[in-house]
Structures are given as C-alpha cells and as structure tokens.
Amino acid sequence: MSSDNILTASIDDFASRLAAMIDDELYQTMELLEVMSEAPKRGDVDEILARIALTETEIERRQPGQLMRPYLDWKVSKLGP
C-alpha cells in the first residue's frame, strides 16, 4: 500500500487490505505508519493512530499471544547481522 493512499482509503477498505496482505506487506505498512506518525501533517494524527491500531490488531490476530514481537523481529532482521 503506497503512502499516498494509506490515509485516503476508507477505514473499511484499509482493514480489508490489511487482512489480505502477506506478513512483509503488513510490516511495511506498519513501518510506514510509524514514520508518518513522527511528522504528521496537520490534522492527520488521529487518522494515523487509528490505522496504526488496526495494523497492530491484524499483526496480533495472526500471531496470538505474541503482541508486536513478530513485527519487532522483522524490523531487527532488516538491519542484518
């Protein structure tokens, strides 16, 4: 999902796209949302936080009981040895 439509897609469409993503796509979306949350445009904060919450929920649904560990492990693996 590109940064252009990550905030413009309806919440329902965004949630259904998350469910259809493979893990790497889901983690890339979370990473993009984190970057966007660090320097939000005026008025985007609530929208970004809502989408972060949906993305967290999808990650946790796929890996019950692990919270955000799969995503954090993915981020570390991107850094390499």
CSV table of C-alpha atoms in Angstrom, one decimal:
chain,number,residue,atom,x,y,z
A,1,MET,CA,0.0,0.0,0.0
A,2,SER,CA,1.5,3.3,-1.0
A,3,SER,CA,1.9,6.3,1.3
A,4,ASP,CA,-0.5,8.2,-1.0
A,5,ASN,CA,-3.5,6.0,-0.3
A,6,ILE,CA,-2.6,4.7,3.2
A,7,LEU,CA,-4.5,7.6,4.7
A,8,THR,CA,-7.1,8.3,2.0
A,9,ALA,CA,-8.6,4.8,1.8
A,10,SER,CA,-11.7,4.3,3.9
A,11,ILE,CA,-11.2,2.6,7.2
A,12,ASP,CA,-13.2,-0.5,5.9
A,13,ASP,CA,-11.1,-0.7,2.8
A,14,PHE,CA,-7.9,-0.3,4.7
A,15,ALA,CA,-8.8,-3.0,7.2
A,16,SER,CA,-9.8,-5.4,4.4
A,17,ARG,CA,-6.5,-4.7,2.6
A,18,LEU,CA,-4.6,-5.4,5.8
A,19,ALA,CA,-6.3,-8.8,6.1
A,20,ALA,CA,-5.2,-9.7,2.5
A,21,MET,CA,-1.6,-8.7,2.9
A,22,ILE,CA,1.3,-11.1,3.4
A,23,ASP,CA,3.3,-10.5,6.6
A,24,ASP,CA,6.0,-8.5,4.9
A,25,GLU,CA,3.5,-6.1,3.4
A,26,LEU,CA,1.7,-5.8,6.7
A,27,TYR,CA,5.0,-5.0,8.5
A,28,GLN,CA,6.0,-2.5,5.8
A,29,THR,CA,2.6,-0.8,6.2
A,30,MET,CA,3.2,-0.6,10.0
A,31,GLU,CA,6.7,0.8,9.4
A,32,LEU,CA,5.3,3.5,7.0
A,33,LEU,CA,2.6,4.4,9.5
A,34,GLU,CA,5.3,4.8,12.2
A,35,VAL,CA,7.3,7.1,10.0
A,36,MET,CA,4.1,9.1,9.2
A,37,SER,CA,3.3,9.4,12.9
A,38,GLU,CA,6.7,11.0,13.7
A,39,ALA,CA,5.9,14.0,11.4
A,40,PRO,CA,2.2,14.1,10.8
A,41,LYS,CA,0.7,16.7,8.6
A,42,ARG,CA,-1.8,18.9,10.3
A,43,GLY,CA,-5.0,17.0,11.1
A,44,ASP,CA,-3.6,13.6,10.3
A,45,VAL,CA,-2.7,12.5,13.8
A,46,ASP,CA,-6.0,10.8,14.7
A,47,GLU,CA,-6.2,9.1,11.3
A,48,ILE,CA,-2.6,7.8,11.6
A,49,LEU,CA,-3.2,6.5,15.1
A,50,ALA,CA,-6.4,4.7,14.1
A,51,ARG,CA,-4.6,3.0,11.3
A,52,ILE,CA,-1.7,2.0,13.5
A,53,ALA,CA,-4.2,0.4,15.9
A,54,LEU,CA,-5.9,-1.5,13.1
A,55,THR,CA,-2.5,-2.7,11.8
A,56,GLU,CA,-1.4,-3.8,15.4
A,57,THR,CA,-4.7,-5.7,15.7
A,58,GLU,CA,-4.0,-7.6,12.4
A,59,ILE,CA,-0.5,-8.4,13.5
A,60,GLU,CA,-1.7,-9.7,16.8
A,61,ARG,CA,-4.5,-11.7,15.2
A,62,ARG,CA,-2.0,-13.6,13.1
A,63,GLN,CA,0.3,-14.4,16.0
A,64,PRO,CA,-1.9,-14.7,19.1
A,65,GLY,CA,-0.1,-14.1,22.4
A,66,GLN,CA,2.9,-12.5,20.8
A,67,LEU,CA,1.7,-8.9,20.7
A,68,MET,CA,4.0,-7.0,18.4
A,69,ARG,CA,7.0,-9.4,18.7
A,70,PRO,CA,6.8,-10.6,15.0
A,71,TYR,CA,6.9,-7.0,13.8
A,72,LEU,CA,9.8,-6.1,16.1
A,73,ASP,CA,11.7,-9.2,15.0
A,74,TRP,CA,11.1,-8.3,11.3
A,75,LYS,CA,12.5,-4.8,11.9
A,76,VAL,CA,15.6,-6.2,13.5
A,77,SER,CA,16.1,-8.7,10.7
A,78,LYS,CA,16.1,-5.8,8.2
A,79,LEU,CA,19.1,-4.4,9.9
A,80,GLY,CA,21.1,-7.5,9.2
A,81,PRO,CA,23.8,-9.1,11.4
